[in-house]
Short mmCIF file of C-alpha atoms and ligand atoms in Angstrom, two decimals:
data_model
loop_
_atom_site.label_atom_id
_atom_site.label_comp_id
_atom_site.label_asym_id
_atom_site.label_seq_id
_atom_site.Cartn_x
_atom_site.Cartn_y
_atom_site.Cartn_z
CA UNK A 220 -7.40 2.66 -27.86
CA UNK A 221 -9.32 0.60 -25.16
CA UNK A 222 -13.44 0.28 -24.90
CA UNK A 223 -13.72 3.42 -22.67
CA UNK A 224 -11.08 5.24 -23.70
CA UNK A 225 -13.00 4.90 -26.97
CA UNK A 226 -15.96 5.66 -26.15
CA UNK A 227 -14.73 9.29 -24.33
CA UNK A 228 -13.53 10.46 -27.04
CA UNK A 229 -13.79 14.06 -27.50
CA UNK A 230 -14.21 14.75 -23.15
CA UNK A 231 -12.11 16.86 -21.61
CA UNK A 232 -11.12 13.91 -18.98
CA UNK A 233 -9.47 16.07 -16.48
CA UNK A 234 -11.79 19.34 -16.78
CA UNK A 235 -14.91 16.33 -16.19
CA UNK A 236 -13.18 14.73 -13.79
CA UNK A 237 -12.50 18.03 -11.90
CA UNK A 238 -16.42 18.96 -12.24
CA UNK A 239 -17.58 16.01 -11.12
CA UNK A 240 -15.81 15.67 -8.01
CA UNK A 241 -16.83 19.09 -7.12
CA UNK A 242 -20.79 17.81 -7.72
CA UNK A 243 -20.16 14.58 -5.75
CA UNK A 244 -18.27 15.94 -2.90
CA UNK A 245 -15.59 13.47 -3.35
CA UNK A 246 -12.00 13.51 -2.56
CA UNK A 247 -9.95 11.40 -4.80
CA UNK A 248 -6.87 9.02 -2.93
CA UNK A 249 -3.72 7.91 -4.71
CA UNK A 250 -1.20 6.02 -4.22
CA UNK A 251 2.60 6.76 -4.97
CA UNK A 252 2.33 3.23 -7.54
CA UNK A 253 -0.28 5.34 -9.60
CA UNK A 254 0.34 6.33 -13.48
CA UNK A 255 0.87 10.31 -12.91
CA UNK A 256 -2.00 11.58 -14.17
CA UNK A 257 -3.75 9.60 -11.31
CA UNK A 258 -1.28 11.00 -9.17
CA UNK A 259 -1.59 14.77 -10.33
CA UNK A 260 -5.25 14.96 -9.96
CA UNK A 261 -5.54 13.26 -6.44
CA UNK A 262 -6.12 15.25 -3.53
CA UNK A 263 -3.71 13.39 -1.35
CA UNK A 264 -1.03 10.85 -2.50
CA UNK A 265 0.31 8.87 0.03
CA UNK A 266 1.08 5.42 1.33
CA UNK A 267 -1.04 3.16 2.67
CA UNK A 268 -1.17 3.99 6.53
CA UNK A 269 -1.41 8.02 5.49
CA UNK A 270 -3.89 6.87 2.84
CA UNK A 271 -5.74 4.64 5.78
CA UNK A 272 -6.04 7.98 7.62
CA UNK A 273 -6.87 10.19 5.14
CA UNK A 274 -10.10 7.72 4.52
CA UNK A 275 -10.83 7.66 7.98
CA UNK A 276 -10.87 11.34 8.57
CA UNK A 277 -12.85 12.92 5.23
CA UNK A 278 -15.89 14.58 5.22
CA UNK A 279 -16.03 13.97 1.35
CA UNK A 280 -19.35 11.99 0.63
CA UNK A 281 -17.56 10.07 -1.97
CA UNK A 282 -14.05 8.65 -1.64
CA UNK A 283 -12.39 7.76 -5.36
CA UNK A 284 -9.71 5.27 -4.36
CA UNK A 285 -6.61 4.99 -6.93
CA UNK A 286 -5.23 2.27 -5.60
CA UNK A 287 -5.70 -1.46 -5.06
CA UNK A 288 -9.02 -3.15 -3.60
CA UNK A 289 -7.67 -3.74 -0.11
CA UNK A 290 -7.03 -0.05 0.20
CA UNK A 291 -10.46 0.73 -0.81
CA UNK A 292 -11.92 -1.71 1.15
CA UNK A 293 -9.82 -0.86 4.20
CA UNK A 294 -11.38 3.05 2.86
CA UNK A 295 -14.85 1.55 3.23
CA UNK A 296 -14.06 -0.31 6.56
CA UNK A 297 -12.61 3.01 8.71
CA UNK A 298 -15.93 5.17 6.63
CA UNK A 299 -18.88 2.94 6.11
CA UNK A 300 -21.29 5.72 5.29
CA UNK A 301 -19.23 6.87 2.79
CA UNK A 302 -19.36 5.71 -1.12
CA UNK A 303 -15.83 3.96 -2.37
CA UNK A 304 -15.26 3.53 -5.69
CA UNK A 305 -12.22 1.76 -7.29
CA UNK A 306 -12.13 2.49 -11.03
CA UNK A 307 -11.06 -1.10 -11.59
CA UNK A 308 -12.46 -3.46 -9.24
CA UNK A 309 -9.59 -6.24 -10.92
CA UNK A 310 -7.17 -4.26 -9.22
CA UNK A 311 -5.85 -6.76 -6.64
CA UNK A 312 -2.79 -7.61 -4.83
CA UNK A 313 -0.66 -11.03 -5.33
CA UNK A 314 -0.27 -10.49 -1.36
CA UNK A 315 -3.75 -11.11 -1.21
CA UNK A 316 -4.03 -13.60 -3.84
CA UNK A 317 -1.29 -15.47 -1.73
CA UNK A 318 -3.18 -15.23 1.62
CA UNK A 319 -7.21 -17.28 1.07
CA UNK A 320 -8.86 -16.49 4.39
CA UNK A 321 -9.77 -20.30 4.61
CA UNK A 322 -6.00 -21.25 4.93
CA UNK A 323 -5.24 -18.35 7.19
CA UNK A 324 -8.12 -19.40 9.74
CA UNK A 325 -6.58 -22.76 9.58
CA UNK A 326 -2.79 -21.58 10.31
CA UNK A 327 -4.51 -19.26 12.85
CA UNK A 328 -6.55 -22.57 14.67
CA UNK A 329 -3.03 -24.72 14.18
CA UNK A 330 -1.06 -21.98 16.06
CA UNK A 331 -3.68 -20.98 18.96
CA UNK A 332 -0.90 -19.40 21.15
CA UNK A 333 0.11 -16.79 18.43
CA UNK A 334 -1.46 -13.40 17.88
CA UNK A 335 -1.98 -12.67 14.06
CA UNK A 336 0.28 -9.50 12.51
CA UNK A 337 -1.36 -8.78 9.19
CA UNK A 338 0.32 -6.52 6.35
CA UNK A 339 -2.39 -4.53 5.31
CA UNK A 340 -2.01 -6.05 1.77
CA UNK A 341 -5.09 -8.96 2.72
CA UNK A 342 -8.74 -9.34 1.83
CA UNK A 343 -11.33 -7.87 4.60
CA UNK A 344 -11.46 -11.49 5.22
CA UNK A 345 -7.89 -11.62 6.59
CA UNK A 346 -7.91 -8.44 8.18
CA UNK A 347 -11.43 -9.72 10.42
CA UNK A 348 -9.06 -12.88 11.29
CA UNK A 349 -6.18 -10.65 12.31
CA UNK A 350 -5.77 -9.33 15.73
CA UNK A 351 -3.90 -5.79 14.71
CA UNK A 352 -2.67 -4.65 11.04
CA UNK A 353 0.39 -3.01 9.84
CA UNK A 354 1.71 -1.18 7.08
CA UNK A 355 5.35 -1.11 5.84
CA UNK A 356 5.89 2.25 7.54
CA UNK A 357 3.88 1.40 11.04
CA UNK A 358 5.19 -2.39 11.59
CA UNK A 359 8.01 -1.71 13.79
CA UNK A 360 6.80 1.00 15.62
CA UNK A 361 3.58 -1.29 16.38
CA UNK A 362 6.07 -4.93 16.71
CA UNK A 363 8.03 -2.81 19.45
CA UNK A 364 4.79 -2.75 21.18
CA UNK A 365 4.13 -6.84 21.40
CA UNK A 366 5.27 -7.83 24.37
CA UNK A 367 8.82 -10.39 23.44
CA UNK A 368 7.31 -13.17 25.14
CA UNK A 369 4.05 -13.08 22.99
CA UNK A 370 4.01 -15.12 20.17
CA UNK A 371 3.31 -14.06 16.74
CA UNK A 372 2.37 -14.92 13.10
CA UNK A 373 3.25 -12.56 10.47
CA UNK A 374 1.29 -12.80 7.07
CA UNK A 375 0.99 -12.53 4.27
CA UNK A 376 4.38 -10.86 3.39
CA UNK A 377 7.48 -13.05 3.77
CA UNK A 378 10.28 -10.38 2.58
CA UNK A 379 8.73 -7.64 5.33
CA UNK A 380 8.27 -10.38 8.25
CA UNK A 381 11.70 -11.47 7.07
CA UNK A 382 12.92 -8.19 7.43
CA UNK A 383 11.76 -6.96 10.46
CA UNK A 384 12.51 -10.28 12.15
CA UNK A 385 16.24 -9.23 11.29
CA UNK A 386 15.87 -5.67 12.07
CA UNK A 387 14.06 -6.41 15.18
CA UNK A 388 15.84 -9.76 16.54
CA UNK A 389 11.46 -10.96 16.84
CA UNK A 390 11.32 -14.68 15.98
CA UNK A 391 7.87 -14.90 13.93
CA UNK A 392 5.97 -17.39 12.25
CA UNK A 393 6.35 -16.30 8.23
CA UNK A 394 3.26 -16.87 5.86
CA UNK A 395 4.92 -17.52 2.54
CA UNK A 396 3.04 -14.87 0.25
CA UNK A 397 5.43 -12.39 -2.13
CA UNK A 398 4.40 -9.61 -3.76
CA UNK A 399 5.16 -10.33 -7.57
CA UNK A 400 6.48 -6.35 -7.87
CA UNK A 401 9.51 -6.40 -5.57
CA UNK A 402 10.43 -10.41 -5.78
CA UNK A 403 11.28 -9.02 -10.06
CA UNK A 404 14.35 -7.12 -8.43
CA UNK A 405 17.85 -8.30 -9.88
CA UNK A 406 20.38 -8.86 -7.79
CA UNK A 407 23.00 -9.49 -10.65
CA UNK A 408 21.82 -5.88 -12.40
CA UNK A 409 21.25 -3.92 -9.07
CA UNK A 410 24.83 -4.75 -8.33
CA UNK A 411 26.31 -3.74 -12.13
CA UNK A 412 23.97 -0.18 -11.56
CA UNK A 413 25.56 0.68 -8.19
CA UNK A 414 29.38 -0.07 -9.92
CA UNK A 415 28.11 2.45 -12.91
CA UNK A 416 27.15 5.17 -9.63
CA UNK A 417 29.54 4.60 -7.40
CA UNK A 418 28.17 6.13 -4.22
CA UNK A 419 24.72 6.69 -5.27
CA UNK A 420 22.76 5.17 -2.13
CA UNK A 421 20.09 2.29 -2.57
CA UNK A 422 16.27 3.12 -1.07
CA UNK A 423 14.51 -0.37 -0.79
CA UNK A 424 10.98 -1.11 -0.14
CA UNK A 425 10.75 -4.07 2.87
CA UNK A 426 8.38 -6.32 0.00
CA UNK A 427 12.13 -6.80 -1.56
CA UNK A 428 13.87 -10.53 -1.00
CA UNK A 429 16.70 -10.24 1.76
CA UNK A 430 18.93 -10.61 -1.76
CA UNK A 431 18.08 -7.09 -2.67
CA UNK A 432 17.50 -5.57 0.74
CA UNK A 433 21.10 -6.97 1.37
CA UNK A 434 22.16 -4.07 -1.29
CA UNK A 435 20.03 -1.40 0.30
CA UNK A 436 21.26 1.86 2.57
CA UNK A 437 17.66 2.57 3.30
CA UNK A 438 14.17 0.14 3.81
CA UNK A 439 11.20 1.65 4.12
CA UNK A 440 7.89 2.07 2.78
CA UNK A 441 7.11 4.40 -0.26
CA UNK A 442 6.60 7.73 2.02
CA UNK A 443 10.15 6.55 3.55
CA UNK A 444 11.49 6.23 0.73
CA UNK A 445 10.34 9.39 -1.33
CA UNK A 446 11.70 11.41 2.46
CA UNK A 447 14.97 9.67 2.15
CA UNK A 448 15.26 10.54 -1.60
CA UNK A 449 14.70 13.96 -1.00
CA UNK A 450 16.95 15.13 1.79
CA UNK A 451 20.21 12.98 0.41
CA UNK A 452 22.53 14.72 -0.42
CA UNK A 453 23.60 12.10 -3.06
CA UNK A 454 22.69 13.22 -6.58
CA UNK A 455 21.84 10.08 -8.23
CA UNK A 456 19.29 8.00 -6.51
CA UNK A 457 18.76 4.14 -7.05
CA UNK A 458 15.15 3.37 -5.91
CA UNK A 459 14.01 -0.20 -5.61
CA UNK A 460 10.16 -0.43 -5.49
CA UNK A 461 7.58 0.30 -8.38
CA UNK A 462 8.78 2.71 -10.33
CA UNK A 463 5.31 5.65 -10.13
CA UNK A 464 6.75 7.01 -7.17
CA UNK A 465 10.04 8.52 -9.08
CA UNK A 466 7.54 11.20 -10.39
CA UNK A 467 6.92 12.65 -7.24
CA UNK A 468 10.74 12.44 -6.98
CA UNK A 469 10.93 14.03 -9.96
CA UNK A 470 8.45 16.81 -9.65
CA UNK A 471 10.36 17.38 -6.10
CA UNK A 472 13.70 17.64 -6.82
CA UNK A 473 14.24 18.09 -10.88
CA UNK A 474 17.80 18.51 -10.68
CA UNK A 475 18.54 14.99 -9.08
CA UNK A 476 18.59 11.53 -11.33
CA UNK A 477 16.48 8.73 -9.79
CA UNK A 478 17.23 5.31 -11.68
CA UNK A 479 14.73 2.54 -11.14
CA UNK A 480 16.39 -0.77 -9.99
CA UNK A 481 16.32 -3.39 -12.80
CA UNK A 482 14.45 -6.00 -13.18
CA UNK A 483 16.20 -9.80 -14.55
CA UNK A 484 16.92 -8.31 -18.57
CA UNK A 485 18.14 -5.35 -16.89
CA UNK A 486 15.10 -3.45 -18.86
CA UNK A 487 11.94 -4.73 -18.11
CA UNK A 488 8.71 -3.47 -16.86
CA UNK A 489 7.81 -6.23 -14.44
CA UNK A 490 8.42 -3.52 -11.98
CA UNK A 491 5.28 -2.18 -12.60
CA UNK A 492 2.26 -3.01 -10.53
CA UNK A 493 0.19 -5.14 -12.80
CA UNK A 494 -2.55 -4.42 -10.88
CA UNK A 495 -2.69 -0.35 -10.05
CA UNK A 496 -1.93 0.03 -14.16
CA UNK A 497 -5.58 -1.21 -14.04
CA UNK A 498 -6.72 2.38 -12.83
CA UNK A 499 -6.86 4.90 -15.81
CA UNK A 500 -7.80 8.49 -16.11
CA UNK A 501 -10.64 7.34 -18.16
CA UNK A 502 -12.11 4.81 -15.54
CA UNK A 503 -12.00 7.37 -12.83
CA UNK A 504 -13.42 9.49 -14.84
CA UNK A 505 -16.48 6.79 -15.08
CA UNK A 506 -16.66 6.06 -11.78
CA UNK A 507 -17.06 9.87 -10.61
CA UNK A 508 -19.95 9.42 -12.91
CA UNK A 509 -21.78 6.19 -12.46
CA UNK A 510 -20.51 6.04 -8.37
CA UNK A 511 -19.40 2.59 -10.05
CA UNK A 512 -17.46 0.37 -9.46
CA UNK A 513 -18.51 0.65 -5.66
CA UNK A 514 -16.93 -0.82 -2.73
CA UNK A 515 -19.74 -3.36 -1.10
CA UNK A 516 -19.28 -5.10 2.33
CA UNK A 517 -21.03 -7.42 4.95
CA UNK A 518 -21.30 -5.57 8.05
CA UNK A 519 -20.25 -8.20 10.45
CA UNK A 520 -17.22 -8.60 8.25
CA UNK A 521 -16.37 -4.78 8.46
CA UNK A 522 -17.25 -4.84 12.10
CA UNK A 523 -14.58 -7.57 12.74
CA UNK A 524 -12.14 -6.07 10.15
CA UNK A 525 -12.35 -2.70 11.32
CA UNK A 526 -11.20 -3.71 15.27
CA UNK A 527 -7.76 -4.52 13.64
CA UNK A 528 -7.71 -1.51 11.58
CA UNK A 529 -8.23 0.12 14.62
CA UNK A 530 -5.67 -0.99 16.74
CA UNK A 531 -3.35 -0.08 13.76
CA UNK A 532 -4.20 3.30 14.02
CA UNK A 533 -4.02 3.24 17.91
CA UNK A 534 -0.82 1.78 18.05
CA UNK A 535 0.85 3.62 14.82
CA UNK A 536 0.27 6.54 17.38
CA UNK A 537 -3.07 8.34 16.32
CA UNK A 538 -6.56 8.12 16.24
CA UNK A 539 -7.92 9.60 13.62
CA UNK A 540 -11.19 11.98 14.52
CA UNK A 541 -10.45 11.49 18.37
CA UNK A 542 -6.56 12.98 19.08
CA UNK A 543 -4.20 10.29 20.64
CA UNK A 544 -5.06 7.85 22.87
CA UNK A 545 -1.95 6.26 23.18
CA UNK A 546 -2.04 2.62 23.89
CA UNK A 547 1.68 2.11 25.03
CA UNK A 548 1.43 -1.50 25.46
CA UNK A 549 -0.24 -4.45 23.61
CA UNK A 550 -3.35 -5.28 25.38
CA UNK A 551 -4.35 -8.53 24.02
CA UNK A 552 -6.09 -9.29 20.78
P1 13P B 78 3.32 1.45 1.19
O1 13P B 78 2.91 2.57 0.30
O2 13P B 78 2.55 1.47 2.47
O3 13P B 78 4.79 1.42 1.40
O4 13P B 78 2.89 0.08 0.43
C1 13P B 78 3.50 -0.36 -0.73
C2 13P B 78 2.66 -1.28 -1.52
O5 13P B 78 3.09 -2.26 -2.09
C3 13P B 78 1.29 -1.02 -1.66
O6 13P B 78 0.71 -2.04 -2.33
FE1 SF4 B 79 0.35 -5.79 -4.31
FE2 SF4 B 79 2.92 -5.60 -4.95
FE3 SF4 B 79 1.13 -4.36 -6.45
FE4 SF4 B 79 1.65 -3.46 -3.97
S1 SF4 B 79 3.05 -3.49 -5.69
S2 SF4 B 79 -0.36 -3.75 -4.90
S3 SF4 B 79 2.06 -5.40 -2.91
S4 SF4 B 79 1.31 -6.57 -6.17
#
């Protein structure tokens, strides 16, 4: 039993959790990669550009972000006057790791002709040296709005600027970063589990190498993929991102089988998240309590991370809090 966990002993976690929350005025955010409890006891589950939208439109006082720190800080940048707590502030992103704002700035000086595409998986840092921000499930939608002559650096995620270079026929400068989840993906295993299902179709996450996405009959991102699971008609289901989101699979549709894709020893769990397992039950319990650990940020950088953010949600076709305002074509960054 770990330190908190410990020292809890004997509370009702989930009644506290559900009384507190009620006292703070909080609304608690999950993402699909969450352990289930998180998941069960969230008020919205999503991914991250319905998770980016839910933060931007609460009235909650308090918004308890299970996820990673770039989705709570991107929380904090769309509601400033609202207080973000992560339950573990170590819960990072290698995608971030990958991407130090210093190098980025440099890229960015070396390539002045080039607009900056940023996966939403970067430091506030990043996002205030990006011109507009996607997610997995906004990217094309937003890329088919770049005019083809403009030129454009993607960052920080090879595998999803790799892939919607290909899907897209967009030539774009790659920043090398990986996220350590979906590069654990076996190519070798993923093909012996599709000749043991014959039939059963592939869902992908883009963060996959070409090597698995090669193997896939669906990319998206994990709201894609949890629609796709649900309305095929296929009763065995191969799903190739982190594993969490096969329990809202699960709870959704009891009667189908989802099989995680393996990782290299064909049974591993380095296709967990090392970094959402941070996030416990008993640490959100904690900081419902203490309003600890909080989200803090300079308010130049959220000013200058936040216009990104923003044309994000422009572009991904909705302001949040103001209806649509359409912007139909890239205006410049
Ligand atoms: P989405 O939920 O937006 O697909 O993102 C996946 C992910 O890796 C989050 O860290
Ligand atoms: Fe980052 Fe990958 Fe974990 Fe998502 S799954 S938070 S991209 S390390």
């Amino acid at each position: 039993m770990n330190v908190i966990a410990g020292s809890l002993r004997g509370l009702d976690i989930r009644a506290e959790i559900d009384r507190l929350r009620k006292e703070r005025n909080a609304v608690i955010l999950a993402h699909y990669y969450q352990e289930p409890a998180l998941q069960d006891i969230a008020d919205f589950v999503g991914d991250s550009l319905d998770l980016s939208r839910k933060a931007a439109a609460t009235d909650a006082d308090v918004i308890a972000f299970c996820g990673v720190r770039f989705m709570a800080e991107t929380a904090k940048i769309l509601s400033p006057d609202k207080i973000v707590v992560l339950p573990d502030m170590n819960a990072g992103c290698s995608l971030e790791d990958s991407c130090p704002p210093d190098q980025f700035k440099a890229f960015r000086e070396a390539h002045p002709h080039h607009i900056a595409l940023t996966y939403i998986n970067c430091s506030a840092e990043v996002k205030a040296l990006s011109d507009i921000i996607v997610t997995s499930s906004s990217a094309e939608t937003i890329l088919a709005q770049i005019p083809q002559d403009q030129k454009i650096i993607f960052g920080p995620d090879k595998n999803l600027g790799g892939w919607l270079a290909r899907k897209t026929g967009r030539d774009m400068l790659l920043w090398p970063g990986v996220c350590i989840v979906h590069e654990a993906f076996s190519e070798t295993e993923l093909l012996k589990l599709k000749a043991q299902h014959p039939g059963a179709p592939v869902l992908a996450h883009p963060e996959c190498p070409p090597h698995i996405l090669d193997h896939a009959d669906h990319v998206g991102s994990t709201k894609a993929i949890l629609d796709e699971a649900l309305k095929s008609d296929s009763e065995t289901i191969i799903v190739a991102t982190e594993p969490h989101i096969m329990h809202q699979m699960e709870k959704a549709a009891p009667h189908k089988q989802f099989i995680g894709a393996p990782g290299a020893d064909g049974n591993c769990n380095c296709n967990m998240c090392p970094y959402m397992a941070l996030n416990s039950m008993e640490k959100l319990y904690v900081a419902l309590r203490d309003l600890q650990p909080r989200i803090e940020m300079d308010e130049q950088l959220r000013l200058r991370a936040r216009t990104s953010l923003d044309r994000m949600l422009e572009m991904a076709g909705r302001t949040v809090g103001q209806g649509d305002v359409g912007r139909p074509v890239f205006a410049g960054a």
